[in-house]
mmCIF file with all atom_site columns, C-alpha atoms in Angstrom:
data_model
loop_
_atom_site.group_PDB
_atom_site.id
_atom_site.type_symbol
_atom_site.label_atom_id
_atom_site.label_alt_id
_atom_site.label_comp_id
_atom_site.label_asym_id
_atom_site.label_entity_id
_atom_site.label_seq_id
_atom_site.pdbx_PDB_ins_code
_atom_site.Cartn_x
_atom_site.Cartn_y
_atom_site.Cartn_z
_atom_site.occupancy
_atom_site.B_iso_or_equiv
_atom_site.pdbx_formal_charge
_atom_site.auth_seq_id
_atom_site.auth_comp_id
_atom_site.auth_asym_id
_atom_site.auth_atom_id
_atom_site.pdbx_PDB_model_num
ATOM 1   C CA . MET A 1 1   ? 0.125   -0.104  0.438  1.00 0.00 ? 1   MET A CA 1
ATOM 2   C CA . SER A 1 2   ? 1.371   3.448   -1.073 1.00 0.00 ? 2   SER A CA 1
ATOM 3   C CA . THR A 1 3   ? 1.667   6.287   1.816  1.00 0.00 ? 3   THR A CA 1
ATOM 4   C CA . SER A 1 4   ? -0.535  8.365   -0.322 1.00 0.00 ? 4   SER A CA 1
ATOM 5   C CA . ASP A 1 5   ? -3.595  5.747   0.245  1.00 0.00 ? 5   ASP A CA 1
ATOM 6   C CA . PHE A 1 6   ? -3.324  6.750   3.980  1.00 0.00 ? 6   PHE A CA 1
ATOM 7   C CA . PRO A 1 7   ? -5.074  9.620   5.761  1.00 0.00 ? 7   PRO A CA 1
ATOM 8   C CA . SER A 1 8   ? -3.192  12.679  4.688  1.00 0.00 ? 8   SER A CA 1
ATOM 9   C CA . TRP A 1 9   ? -2.698  13.735  8.509  1.00 0.00 ? 9   TRP A CA 1
ATOM 10  C CA . LEU A 1 10  ? -1.048  10.649  9.414  1.00 0.00 ? 10  LEU A CA 1
ATOM 11  C CA . ILE A 1 11  ? 2.376   11.624  8.740  1.00 0.00 ? 11  ILE A CA 1
ATOM 12  C CA . GLY A 1 12  ? 1.972   15.319  10.228 1.00 0.00 ? 12  GLY A CA 1
ATOM 13  C CA . SER A 1 13  ? 0.610   13.652  13.244 1.00 0.00 ? 13  SER A CA 1
ATOM 14  C CA . PHE A 1 14  ? 3.664   11.504  13.763 1.00 0.00 ? 14  PHE A CA 1
ATOM 15  C CA . ALA A 1 15  ? 5.895   14.512  12.798 1.00 0.00 ? 15  ALA A CA 1
ATOM 16  C CA . ARG A 1 16  ? 4.033   16.706  15.416 1.00 0.00 ? 16  ARG A CA 1
ATOM 17  C CA . ALA A 1 17  ? 4.458   14.023  18.379 1.00 0.00 ? 17  ALA A CA 1
ATOM 18  C CA . ILE A 1 18  ? 8.006   13.577  17.347 1.00 0.00 ? 18  ILE A CA 1
ATOM 19  C CA . ASP A 1 19  ? 8.886   17.583  17.697 1.00 0.00 ? 19  ASP A CA 1
ATOM 20  C CA . ALA A 1 20  ? 6.630   18.063  20.859 1.00 0.00 ? 20  ALA A CA 1
ATOM 21  C CA . VAL A 1 21  ? 8.874   15.298  22.912 1.00 0.00 ? 21  VAL A CA 1
ATOM 22  C CA . GLY A 1 22  ? 12.038  16.866  21.969 1.00 0.00 ? 22  GLY A CA 1
ATOM 23  C CA . GLY A 1 23  ? 13.238  15.377  18.487 1.00 0.00 ? 23  GLY A CA 1
ATOM 24  C CA . THR A 1 24  ? 15.655  17.253  16.561 1.00 0.00 ? 24  THR A CA 1
ATOM 25  C CA . ALA A 1 25  ? 15.813  14.992  13.397 1.00 0.00 ? 25  ALA A CA 1
ATOM 26  C CA . PRO A 1 26  ? 15.005  17.218  10.395 1.00 0.00 ? 26  PRO A CA 1
ATOM 27  C CA . PRO A 1 27  ? 11.574  17.069  8.624  1.00 0.00 ? 27  PRO A CA 1
ATOM 28  C CA . GLU A 1 28  ? 12.409  14.640  6.106  1.00 0.00 ? 28  GLU A CA 1
ATOM 29  C CA . GLN A 1 29  ? 13.950  12.014  8.303  1.00 0.00 ? 29  GLN A CA 1
ATOM 30  C CA . VAL A 1 30  ? 10.999  12.174  10.780 1.00 0.00 ? 30  VAL A CA 1
ATOM 31  C CA . HIS A 1 31  ? 8.290   11.729  7.857  1.00 0.00 ? 31  HIS A CA 1
ATOM 32  C CA . GLU A 1 32  ? 10.843  8.973   6.417  1.00 0.00 ? 32  GLU A CA 1
ATOM 33  C CA . ALA A 1 33  ? 10.370  7.325   9.899  1.00 0.00 ? 33  ALA A CA 1
ATOM 34  C CA . ALA A 1 34  ? 6.433   7.422   9.629  1.00 0.00 ? 34  ALA A CA 1
ATOM 35  C CA . ARG A 1 35  ? 6.107   6.004   6.311  1.00 0.00 ? 35  ARG A CA 1
ATOM 36  C CA . ARG A 1 36  ? 8.196   3.098   7.382  1.00 0.00 ? 36  ARG A CA 1
ATOM 37  C CA . LEU A 1 37  ? 6.270   2.686   10.211 1.00 0.00 ? 37  LEU A CA 1
ATOM 38  C CA . LEU A 1 38  ? 2.956   2.830   7.810  1.00 0.00 ? 38  LEU A CA 1
ATOM 39  C CA . GLY A 1 39  ? 4.686   0.270   5.737  1.00 0.00 ? 39  GLY A CA 1
ATOM 40  C CA . ARG A 1 40  ? 4.617   -1.986  9.036  1.00 0.00 ? 40  ARG A CA 1
ATOM 41  C CA . TRP A 1 41  ? 1.231   -1.198  9.804  1.00 0.00 ? 41  TRP A CA 1
ATOM 42  C CA . SER A 1 42  ? 0.230   -2.097  6.064  1.00 0.00 ? 42  SER A CA 1
ATOM 43  C CA . GLU A 1 43  ? 1.811   -5.903  5.946  1.00 0.00 ? 43  GLU A CA 1
ATOM 44  C CA . PRO A 1 44  ? -0.654  -7.974  4.223  1.00 0.00 ? 44  PRO A CA 1
ATOM 45  C CA . GLU A 1 45  ? -1.231  -10.220 6.746  1.00 0.00 ? 45  GLU A CA 1
ATOM 46  C CA . ARG A 1 46  ? -2.663  -7.747  9.342  1.00 0.00 ? 46  ARG A CA 1
ATOM 47  C CA . THR A 1 47  ? -6.473  -7.695  8.528  1.00 0.00 ? 47  THR A CA 1
ATOM 48  C CA . TYR A 1 48  ? -7.251  -6.288  11.863 1.00 0.00 ? 48  TYR A CA 1
ATOM 49  C CA . HIS A 1 49  ? -3.949  -4.959  13.447 1.00 0.00 ? 49  HIS A CA 1
ATOM 50  C CA . GLY A 1 50  ? -3.328  -2.657  10.364 1.00 0.00 ? 50  GLY A CA 1
ATOM 51  C CA . VAL A 1 51  ? -3.439  1.172   9.638  1.00 0.00 ? 51  VAL A CA 1
ATOM 52  C CA . SER A 1 52  ? -7.225  1.298   10.405 1.00 0.00 ? 52  SER A CA 1
ATOM 53  C CA . HIS A 1 53  ? -6.333  0.046   14.023 1.00 0.00 ? 53  HIS A CA 1
ATOM 54  C CA . LEU A 1 54  ? -3.789  2.543   14.402 1.00 0.00 ? 54  LEU A CA 1
ATOM 55  C CA . ILE A 1 55  ? -5.685  5.313   13.401 1.00 0.00 ? 55  ILE A CA 1
ATOM 56  C CA . ASP A 1 56  ? -8.761  4.204   15.877 1.00 0.00 ? 56  ASP A CA 1
ATOM 57  C CA . LEU A 1 57  ? -5.927  4.087   18.831 1.00 0.00 ? 57  LEU A CA 1
ATOM 58  C CA . LEU A 1 58  ? -5.017  7.321   17.744 1.00 0.00 ? 58  LEU A CA 1
ATOM 59  C CA . GLN A 1 59  ? -8.365  8.719   17.998 1.00 0.00 ? 59  GLN A CA 1
ATOM 60  C CA . HIS A 1 60  ? -8.758  7.176   21.239 1.00 0.00 ? 60  HIS A CA 1
ATOM 61  C CA . VAL A 1 61  ? -6.067  8.668   22.693 1.00 0.00 ? 61  VAL A CA 1
ATOM 62  C CA . ASP A 1 62  ? -7.288  12.139  21.693 1.00 0.00 ? 62  ASP A CA 1
ATOM 63  C CA . GLU A 1 63  ? -10.599 11.536  23.258 1.00 0.00 ? 63  GLU A CA 1
ATOM 64  C CA . LEU A 1 64  ? -8.759  10.403  26.600 1.00 0.00 ? 64  LEU A CA 1
ATOM 65  C CA . GLN A 1 65  ? -5.732  12.807  26.259 1.00 0.00 ? 65  GLN A CA 1
ATOM 66  C CA . GLN A 1 66  ? -6.692  15.238  29.141 1.00 0.00 ? 66  GLN A CA 1
ATOM 67  C CA . GLU A 1 67  ? -6.101  12.238  31.234 1.00 0.00 ? 67  GLU A CA 1
ATOM 68  C CA . THR A 1 68  ? -2.350  12.008  30.446 1.00 0.00 ? 68  THR A CA 1
ATOM 69  C CA . HIS A 1 69  ? 0.837   13.834  31.405 1.00 0.00 ? 69  HIS A CA 1
ATOM 70  C CA . ASN A 1 70  ? 2.333   13.543  28.317 1.00 0.00 ? 70  ASN A CA 1
ATOM 71  C CA . ALA A 1 71  ? -0.325  13.022  25.600 1.00 0.00 ? 71  ALA A CA 1
ATOM 72  C CA . ASN A 1 72  ? 2.532   13.065  22.837 1.00 0.00 ? 72  ASN A CA 1
ATOM 73  C CA . ALA A 1 73  ? 4.432   10.400  24.296 1.00 0.00 ? 73  ALA A CA 1
ATOM 74  C CA . VAL A 1 74  ? 1.042   8.144   24.337 1.00 0.00 ? 74  VAL A CA 1
ATOM 75  C CA . ARG A 1 75  ? 0.642   9.154   20.565 1.00 0.00 ? 75  ARG A CA 1
ATOM 76  C CA . LEU A 1 76  ? 4.369   7.889   19.597 1.00 0.00 ? 76  LEU A CA 1
ATOM 77  C CA . ALA A 1 77  ? 3.780   4.638   21.748 1.00 0.00 ? 77  ALA A CA 1
ATOM 78  C CA . ALA A 1 78  ? 0.386   3.988   20.159 1.00 0.00 ? 78  ALA A CA 1
ATOM 79  C CA . TRP A 1 79  ? 2.398   4.316   16.851 1.00 0.00 ? 79  TRP A CA 1
ATOM 80  C CA . TYR A 1 80  ? 4.892   1.808   17.943 1.00 0.00 ? 80  TYR A CA 1
ATOM 81  C CA . HIS A 1 81  ? 3.301   -0.353  19.995 1.00 0.00 ? 81  HIS A CA 1
ATOM 82  C CA . GLY A 1 82  ? 2.440   -2.754  17.152 1.00 0.00 ? 82  GLY A CA 1
ATOM 83  C CA . ALA A 1 83  ? 5.343   -2.362  15.150 1.00 0.00 ? 83  ALA A CA 1
ATOM 84  C CA . VAL A 1 84  ? 6.237   -5.931  15.271 1.00 0.00 ? 84  VAL A CA 1
ATOM 85  C CA . PHE A 1 85  ? 3.427   -8.146  14.342 1.00 0.00 ? 85  PHE A CA 1
ATOM 86  C CA . ASP A 1 86  ? 3.561   -12.107 14.631 1.00 0.00 ? 86  ASP A CA 1
ATOM 87  C CA . ALA A 1 87  ? 0.254   -13.934 13.414 1.00 0.00 ? 87  ALA A CA 1
ATOM 88  C CA . ALA A 1 88  ? 2.378   -17.409 13.791 1.00 0.00 ? 88  ALA A CA 1
ATOM 89  C CA . GLU A 1 89  ? 1.261   -20.402 15.579 1.00 0.00 ? 89  GLU A CA 1
ATOM 90  C CA . SER A 1 90  ? 3.818   -19.972 18.320 1.00 0.00 ? 90  SER A CA 1
ATOM 91  C CA . ALA A 1 91  ? 1.931   -16.551 19.093 1.00 0.00 ? 91  ALA A CA 1
ATOM 92  C CA . ALA A 1 92  ? -1.879  -18.131 19.146 1.00 0.00 ? 92  ALA A CA 1
ATOM 93  C CA . TYR A 1 93  ? -0.371  -21.103 21.285 1.00 0.00 ? 93  TYR A CA 1
ATOM 94  C CA . ALA A 1 94  ? 0.860   -18.687 23.792 1.00 0.00 ? 94  ALA A CA 1
ATOM 95  C CA . LYS A 1 95  ? -2.407  -17.324 23.896 1.00 0.00 ? 95  LYS A CA 1
ATOM 96  C CA . ARG A 1 96  ? -1.363  -13.765 23.166 1.00 0.00 ? 96  ARG A CA 1
ATOM 97  C CA . GLY A 1 97  ? -2.300  -11.198 20.325 1.00 0.00 ? 97  GLY A CA 1
ATOM 98  C CA . GLY A 1 98  ? -0.356  -10.724 17.584 1.00 0.00 ? 98  GLY A CA 1
ATOM 99  C CA . GLU A 1 99  ? 1.248   -7.519  18.528 1.00 0.00 ? 99  GLU A CA 1
ATOM 100 C CA . ASP A 1 100 ? 4.843   -8.214  19.898 1.00 0.00 ? 100 ASP A CA 1
ATOM 101 C CA . GLU A 1 101 ? 5.187   -5.397  22.225 1.00 0.00 ? 101 GLU A CA 1
ATOM 102 C CA . ALA A 1 102 ? 8.898   -6.517  23.717 1.00 0.00 ? 102 ALA A CA 1
ATOM 103 C CA . ALA A 1 103 ? 10.070  -6.614  20.023 1.00 0.00 ? 103 ALA A CA 1
ATOM 104 C CA . SER A 1 104 ? 8.343   -3.412  19.142 1.00 0.00 ? 104 SER A CA 1
ATOM 105 C CA . ALA A 1 105 ? 9.507   -1.483  21.930 1.00 0.00 ? 105 ALA A CA 1
ATOM 106 C CA . GLU A 1 106 ? 13.081  -2.133  20.878 1.00 0.00 ? 106 GLU A CA 1
ATOM 107 C CA . VAL A 1 107 ? 12.168  -0.449  17.298 1.00 0.00 ? 107 VAL A CA 1
ATOM 108 C CA . ALA A 1 108 ? 10.418  2.631   19.325 1.00 0.00 ? 108 ALA A CA 1
ATOM 109 C CA . ARG A 1 109 ? 14.076  2.691   21.220 1.00 0.00 ? 109 ARG A CA 1
ATOM 110 C CA . GLU A 1 110 ? 16.136  2.812   18.089 1.00 0.00 ? 110 GLU A CA 1
ATOM 111 C CA . GLU A 1 111 ? 13.981  4.360   15.648 1.00 0.00 ? 111 GLU A CA 1
ATOM 112 C CA . LEU A 1 112 ? 13.514  7.417   18.366 1.00 0.00 ? 112 LEU A CA 1
ATOM 113 C CA . THR A 1 113 ? 16.939  7.625   19.350 1.00 0.00 ? 113 THR A CA 1
ATOM 114 C CA . GLY A 1 114 ? 17.620  7.820   15.591 1.00 0.00 ? 114 GLY A CA 1
ATOM 115 C CA . LEU A 1 115 ? 15.557  10.921  15.302 1.00 0.00 ? 115 LEU A CA 1
ATOM 116 C CA . GLY A 1 116 ? 17.193  12.690  18.326 1.00 0.00 ? 116 GLY A CA 1
ATOM 117 C CA . VAL A 1 117 ? 14.167  12.101  20.992 1.00 0.00 ? 117 VAL A CA 1
ATOM 118 C CA . PRO A 1 118 ? 15.848  12.820  24.436 1.00 0.00 ? 118 PRO A CA 1
ATOM 119 C CA . GLU A 1 119 ? 16.602  9.443   26.338 1.00 0.00 ? 119 GLU A CA 1
ATOM 120 C CA . ALA A 1 120 ? 14.269  9.922   28.945 1.00 0.00 ? 120 ALA A CA 1
ATOM 121 C CA . ALA A 1 121 ? 10.970  10.405  26.372 1.00 0.00 ? 121 ALA A CA 1
ATOM 122 C CA . VAL A 1 122 ? 12.685  7.318   24.462 1.00 0.00 ? 122 VAL A CA 1
ATOM 123 C CA . GLU A 1 123 ? 12.380  5.194   27.409 1.00 0.00 ? 123 GLU A CA 1
ATOM 124 C CA . THR A 1 124 ? 8.873   6.785   28.402 1.00 0.00 ? 124 THR A CA 1
ATOM 125 C CA . VAL A 1 125 ? 7.816   5.733   25.064 1.00 0.00 ? 125 VAL A CA 1
ATOM 126 C CA . SER A 1 126 ? 9.526   2.091   24.915 1.00 0.00 ? 126 SER A CA 1
ATOM 127 C CA . THR A 1 127 ? 8.285   1.131   28.509 1.00 0.00 ? 127 THR A CA 1
ATOM 128 C CA . MET A 1 128 ? 4.702   2.023   27.796 1.00 0.00 ? 128 MET A CA 1
ATOM 129 C CA . VAL A 1 129 ? 4.754   -0.192  24.490 1.00 0.00 ? 129 VAL A CA 1
ATOM 130 C CA . ALA A 1 130 ? 6.426   -2.510  26.441 1.00 0.00 ? 130 ALA A CA 1
ATOM 131 C CA . GLY A 1 131 ? 3.861   -2.781  29.053 1.00 0.00 ? 131 GLY A CA 1
ATOM 132 C CA . LEU A 1 132 ? 0.828   -3.416  26.646 1.00 0.00 ? 132 LEU A CA 1
ATOM 133 C CA . ALA A 1 133 ? 2.207   -7.127  26.856 1.00 0.00 ? 133 ALA A CA 1
ATOM 134 C CA . ARG A 1 134 ? -0.843  -9.021  28.070 1.00 0.00 ? 134 ARG A CA 1
ATOM 135 C CA . HIS A 1 135 ? -3.042  -5.781  28.853 1.00 0.00 ? 135 HIS A CA 1
ATOM 136 C CA . SER A 1 136 ? -1.817  -5.927  32.512 1.00 0.00 ? 136 SER A CA 1
ATOM 137 C CA . ALA A 1 137 ? -3.506  -3.185  34.753 1.00 0.00 ? 137 ALA A CA 1
ATOM 138 C CA . PRO A 1 138 ? -0.888  0.059   34.560 1.00 0.00 ? 138 PRO A CA 1
ATOM 139 C CA . ALA A 1 139 ? 0.693   0.020   37.743 1.00 0.00 ? 139 ALA A CA 1
ATOM 140 C CA . ASP A 1 140 ? 1.272   3.777   37.763 1.00 0.00 ? 140 ASP A CA 1
ATOM 141 C CA . GLY A 1 141 ? -2.011  4.853   36.016 1.00 0.00 ? 141 GLY A CA 1
ATOM 142 C CA . GLY A 1 142 ? -1.531  7.889   34.187 1.00 0.00 ? 142 GLY A CA 1
ATOM 143 C CA . ASP A 1 143 ? -0.069  7.680   30.607 1.00 0.00 ? 143 ASP A CA 1
ATOM 144 C CA . SER A 1 144 ? 0.163   3.746   30.518 1.00 0.00 ? 144 SER A CA 1
ATOM 145 C CA . ALA A 1 145 ? -3.615  3.595   31.675 1.00 0.00 ? 145 ALA A CA 1
ATOM 146 C CA . VAL A 1 146 ? -4.628  5.560   28.692 1.00 0.00 ? 146 VAL A CA 1
ATOM 147 C CA . LEU A 1 147 ? -2.591  4.084   26.251 1.00 0.00 ? 147 LEU A CA 1
ATOM 148 C CA . SER A 1 148 ? -4.041  0.314   27.269 1.00 0.00 ? 148 SER A CA 1
ATOM 149 C CA . ASP A 1 149 ? -7.351  1.867   27.496 1.00 0.00 ? 149 ASP A CA 1
ATOM 150 C CA . ALA A 1 150 ? -7.360  3.573   24.434 1.00 0.00 ? 150 ALA A CA 1
ATOM 151 C CA . ASP A 1 151 ? -6.175  0.285   22.980 1.00 0.00 ? 151 ASP A CA 1
ATOM 152 C CA . LEU A 1 152 ? -9.187  -2.082  24.601 1.00 0.00 ? 152 LEU A CA 1
ATOM 153 C CA . ALA A 1 153 ? -11.671 0.534   23.395 1.00 0.00 ? 153 ALA A CA 1
ATOM 154 C CA . ILE A 1 154 ? -12.548 -1.927  20.658 1.00 0.00 ? 154 ILE A CA 1
ATOM 155 C CA . LEU A 1 155 ? -14.128 -4.076  23.202 1.00 0.00 ? 155 LEU A CA 1
ATOM 156 C CA . ALA A 1 156 ? -16.933 -1.344  23.994 1.00 0.00 ? 156 ALA A CA 1
ATOM 157 C CA . SER A 1 157 ? -18.050 -1.483  20.676 1.00 0.00 ? 157 SER A CA 1
ATOM 158 C CA . ASP A 1 158 ? -21.406 -1.806  19.550 1.00 0.00 ? 158 ASP A CA 1
ATOM 159 C CA . PRO A 1 159 ? -22.109 -5.637  18.913 1.00 0.00 ? 159 PRO A CA 1
ATOM 160 C CA . GLN A 1 160 ? -21.806 -5.082  15.128 1.00 0.00 ? 160 GLN A CA 1
ATOM 161 C CA . ARG A 1 161 ? -18.830 -4.118  15.296 1.00 0.00 ? 161 ARG A CA 1
ATOM 162 C CA . TYR A 1 162 ? -17.519 -5.903  17.837 1.00 0.00 ? 162 TYR A CA 1
ATOM 163 C CA . ARG A 1 163 ? -18.354 -8.865  15.548 1.00 0.00 ? 163 ARG A CA 1
ATOM 164 C CA . SER A 1 164 ? -16.554 -7.330  12.604 1.00 0.00 ? 164 SER A CA 1
ATOM 165 C CA . TYR A 1 165 ? -13.364 -7.032  14.995 1.00 0.00 ? 165 TYR A CA 1
ATOM 166 C CA . LEU A 1 166 ? -13.477 -11.045 15.721 1.00 0.00 ? 166 LEU A CA 1
ATOM 167 C CA . THR A 1 167 ? -13.943 -11.681 11.976 1.00 0.00 ? 167 THR A CA 1
ATOM 168 C CA . LYS A 1 168 ? -10.945 -9.540  11.246 1.00 0.00 ? 168 LYS A CA 1
ATOM 169 C CA . VAL A 1 169 ? -8.934  -10.939 14.191 1.00 0.00 ? 169 VAL A CA 1
ATOM 170 C CA . ARG A 1 170 ? -9.990  -14.563 13.173 1.00 0.00 ? 170 ARG A CA 1
ATOM 171 C CA . GLU A 1 171 ? -8.871  -13.708 9.557  1.00 0.00 ? 171 GLU A CA 1
ATOM 172 C CA . GLU A 1 172 ? -5.186  -12.948 10.685 1.00 0.00 ? 172 GLU A CA 1
ATOM 173 C CA . TYR A 1 173 ? -5.036  -16.635 12.372 1.00 0.00 ? 173 TYR A CA 1
ATOM 174 C CA . ALA A 1 174 ? -6.746  -18.237 9.596  1.00 0.00 ? 174 ALA A CA 1
ATOM 175 C CA . HIS A 1 175 ? -3.855  -20.997 9.487  1.00 0.00 ? 175 HIS A CA 1
ATOM 176 C CA . ILE A 1 176 ? -4.658  -21.615 12.800 1.00 0.00 ? 176 ILE A CA 1
ATOM 177 C CA . PRO A 1 177 ? -7.090  -24.882 13.360 1.00 0.00 ? 177 PRO A CA 1
ATOM 178 C CA . SER A 1 178 ? -10.815 -23.992 14.975 1.00 0.00 ? 178 SER A CA 1
ATOM 179 C CA . HIS A 1 179 ? -10.624 -25.631 18.329 1.00 0.00 ? 179 HIS A CA 1
ATOM 180 C CA . ASP A 1 180 ? -6.959  -24.356 18.758 1.00 0.00 ? 180 ASP A CA 1
ATOM 181 C CA . TYR A 1 181 ? -8.039  -20.914 17.810 1.00 0.00 ? 181 TYR A CA 1
ATOM 182 C CA . LEU A 1 182 ? -11.229 -20.974 20.183 1.00 0.00 ? 182 LEU A CA 1
ATOM 183 C CA . GLU A 1 183 ? -8.997  -22.228 23.251 1.00 0.00 ? 183 GLU A CA 1
ATOM 184 C CA . ALA A 1 184 ? -6.324  -19.414 22.863 1.00 0.00 ? 184 ALA A CA 1
ATOM 185 C CA . ARG A 1 185 ? -9.140  -17.194 22.517 1.00 0.00 ? 185 ARG A CA 1
ATOM 186 C CA . ARG A 1 186 ? -11.154 -18.408 25.284 1.00 0.00 ? 186 ARG A CA 1
ATOM 187 C CA . ALA A 1 187 ? -7.945  -17.648 27.591 1.00 0.00 ? 187 ALA A CA 1
ATOM 188 C CA . ILE A 1 188 ? -7.656  -13.925 26.162 1.00 0.00 ? 188 ILE A CA 1
ATOM 189 C CA . VAL A 1 189 ? -11.173 -13.384 26.666 1.00 0.00 ? 189 VAL A CA 1
ATOM 190 C CA . GLY A 1 190 ? -10.719 -14.896 30.453 1.00 0.00 ? 190 GLY A CA 1
ATOM 191 C CA . ARG A 1 191 ? -7.779  -12.846 31.404 1.00 0.00 ? 191 ARG A CA 1
ATOM 192 C CA . LEU A 1 192 ? -9.846  -9.629  30.082 1.00 0.00 ? 192 LEU A CA 1
ATOM 193 C CA . LEU A 1 193 ? -12.542 -10.304 32.296 1.00 0.00 ? 193 LEU A CA 1
ATOM 194 C CA . ALA A 1 194 ? -10.418 -10.896 35.084 1.00 0.00 ? 194 ALA A CA 1
ATOM 195 C CA . ARG A 1 195 ? -9.256  -7.621  35.154 1.00 0.00 ? 195 ARG A CA 1
ATOM 196 C CA . ASN A 1 196 ? -10.967 -5.637  37.518 1.00 0.00 ? 196 ASN A CA 1
ATOM 197 C CA . PRO A 1 197 ? -11.588 -2.815  36.322 1.00 0.00 ? 197 PRO A CA 1
ATOM 198 C CA . LEU A 1 198 ? -10.994 -3.416  32.723 1.00 0.00 ? 198 LEU A CA 1
ATOM 199 C CA . TYR A 1 199 ? -10.441 0.264   31.868 1.00 0.00 ? 199 TYR A CA 1
ATOM 200 C CA . THR A 1 200 ? -8.160  2.125   34.403 1.00 0.00 ? 200 THR A CA 1
ATOM 201 C CA . SER A 1 201 ? -8.529  5.817   33.180 1.00 0.00 ? 201 SER A CA 1
ATOM 202 C CA . PRO A 1 202 ? -11.662 7.699   34.537 1.00 0.00 ? 202 PRO A CA 1
ATOM 203 C CA . LEU A 1 203 ? -12.730 8.526   31.475 1.00 0.00 ? 203 LEU A CA 1
ATOM 204 C CA . GLY A 1 204 ? -12.036 4.824   29.930 1.00 0.00 ? 204 GLY A CA 1
ATOM 205 C CA . ARG A 1 205 ? -14.112 3.510   32.832 1.00 0.00 ? 205 ARG A CA 1
ATOM 206 C CA . GLY A 1 206 ? -17.518 4.525   31.233 1.00 0.00 ? 206 GLY A CA 1
ATOM 207 C CA . TRP A 1 207 ? -16.585 1.875   28.682 1.00 0.00 ? 207 TRP A CA 1
ATOM 208 C CA . GLU A 1 208 ? -16.411 -0.670  31.258 1.00 0.00 ? 208 GLU A CA 1
ATOM 209 C CA . ARG A 1 209 ? -20.093 -2.189  31.070 1.00 0.00 ? 209 ARG A CA 1
ATOM 210 C CA . GLN A 1 210 ? -20.429 -2.565  27.140 1.00 0.00 ? 210 GLN A CA 1
ATOM 211 C CA . ALA A 1 211 ? -17.042 -4.175  27.173 1.00 0.00 ? 211 ALA A CA 1
ATOM 212 C CA . ARG A 1 212 ? -17.941 -6.609  29.398 1.00 0.00 ? 212 ARG A CA 1
ATOM 213 C CA . GLU A 1 213 ? -21.301 -7.591  27.759 1.00 0.00 ? 213 GLU A CA 1
ATOM 214 C CA . ASN A 1 214 ? -19.336 -8.098  24.313 1.00 0.00 ? 214 ASN A CA 1
ATOM 215 C CA . LEU A 1 215 ? -16.784 -10.307 26.117 1.00 0.00 ? 215 LEU A CA 1
ATOM 216 C CA . ASN A 1 216 ? -19.424 -12.571 28.216 1.00 0.00 ? 216 ASN A CA 1
ATOM 217 C CA . ALA A 1 217 ? -21.511 -12.828 25.217 1.00 0.00 ? 217 ALA A CA 1
ATOM 218 C CA . GLU A 1 218 ? -18.130 -13.744 22.958 1.00 0.00 ? 218 GLU A CA 1
ATOM 219 C CA . LEU A 1 219 ? -17.193 -16.394 25.969 1.00 0.00 ? 219 LEU A CA 1
ATOM 220 C CA . THR A 1 220 ? -20.664 -17.913 25.628 1.00 0.00 ? 220 THR A CA 1
ATOM 221 C CA . ARG A 1 221 ? -20.302 -18.012 22.132 1.00 0.00 ? 221 ARG A CA 1
ATOM 222 C CA . ILE A 1 222 ? -16.905 -19.635 22.258 1.00 0.00 ? 222 ILE A CA 1
ATOM 223 C CA . GLU A 1 223 ? -17.963 -22.245 24.803 1.00 0.00 ? 223 GLU A CA 1
ATOM 224 C CA . ARG A 1 224 ? -20.476 -23.261 22.440 1.00 0.00 ? 224 ARG A CA 1
ATOM 225 C CA . GLU A 1 225 ? -18.295 -23.839 19.868 1.00 0.00 ? 225 GLU A CA 1
ATOM 226 C CA . LEU A 1 226 ? -15.753 -25.797 21.566 1.00 0.00 ? 226 LEU A CA 1
ATOM 227 C CA . ALA A 1 227 ? -18.443 -28.081 22.908 1.00 0.00 ? 227 ALA A CA 1
ATOM 228 C CA . GLY A 1 228 ? -19.306 -28.426 19.234 1.00 0.00 ? 228 GLY A CA 1
ATOM 229 C CA . THR A 1 229 ? -15.539 -29.525 18.192 1.00 0.00 ? 229 THR A CA 1
ATOM 230 C CA . GLY A 1 230 ? -15.264 -31.593 20.882 1.00 0.00 ? 230 GLY A CA 1
ATOM 231 C CA . ALA A 1 231 ? -18.439 -33.145 19.662 1.00 0.00 ? 231 ALA A CA 1
ATOM 232 C CA . LYS A 1 232 ? -17.257 -33.860 16.417 1.00 0.00 ? 232 LYS A CA 1
ATOM 233 C CA . ALA A 1 233 ? -13.685 -35.141 17.484 1.00 0.00 ? 233 ALA A CA 1
#
């Protein structure tokens, strides 16, 4: 996909965030870094975790930005949190999503340093990215909570959009047998439901009820389908 296919504001948004956290690289270098990131986000296997997800996440960060200490650091963490994507069997059987937060944090650290971002800001962004692994509740609240809540906002969608999200995620794992995929998804949904609260920023908590309704409905469907695959076996 060509960068001309993306919304025109995306690269400018990345550049403004880099400038706001103290980046010193010239504009053309910053724009090229944004284009490289968009290339990563447009990899063909990303049917859900693609550019649309990035845009959605950035918009939810904007929605929650009054809860942040450094909104631009959160925006950069949103850009980098899915820089590395892995939909291989190992990721599914480890019962985690396709975004590799640890590897993505390393990409963020390397690229932001190359863009002249101060060391403290680089560490802040990369730590937020790494902290999204398994969506453990952020211990420090604040910016980490906003990033986590923005990434989980899809769970509080209306039921039709939630079903579309599930369809796209399943397409990313089309190579995984149905029973194995359902087992992995059941573990992920169970972990999410065990979080109390699911959303940890004050504004994000308004999404709690709808998200739990969607997750519980999905869990019921998974249990029913697993019972069906077990009967067939």
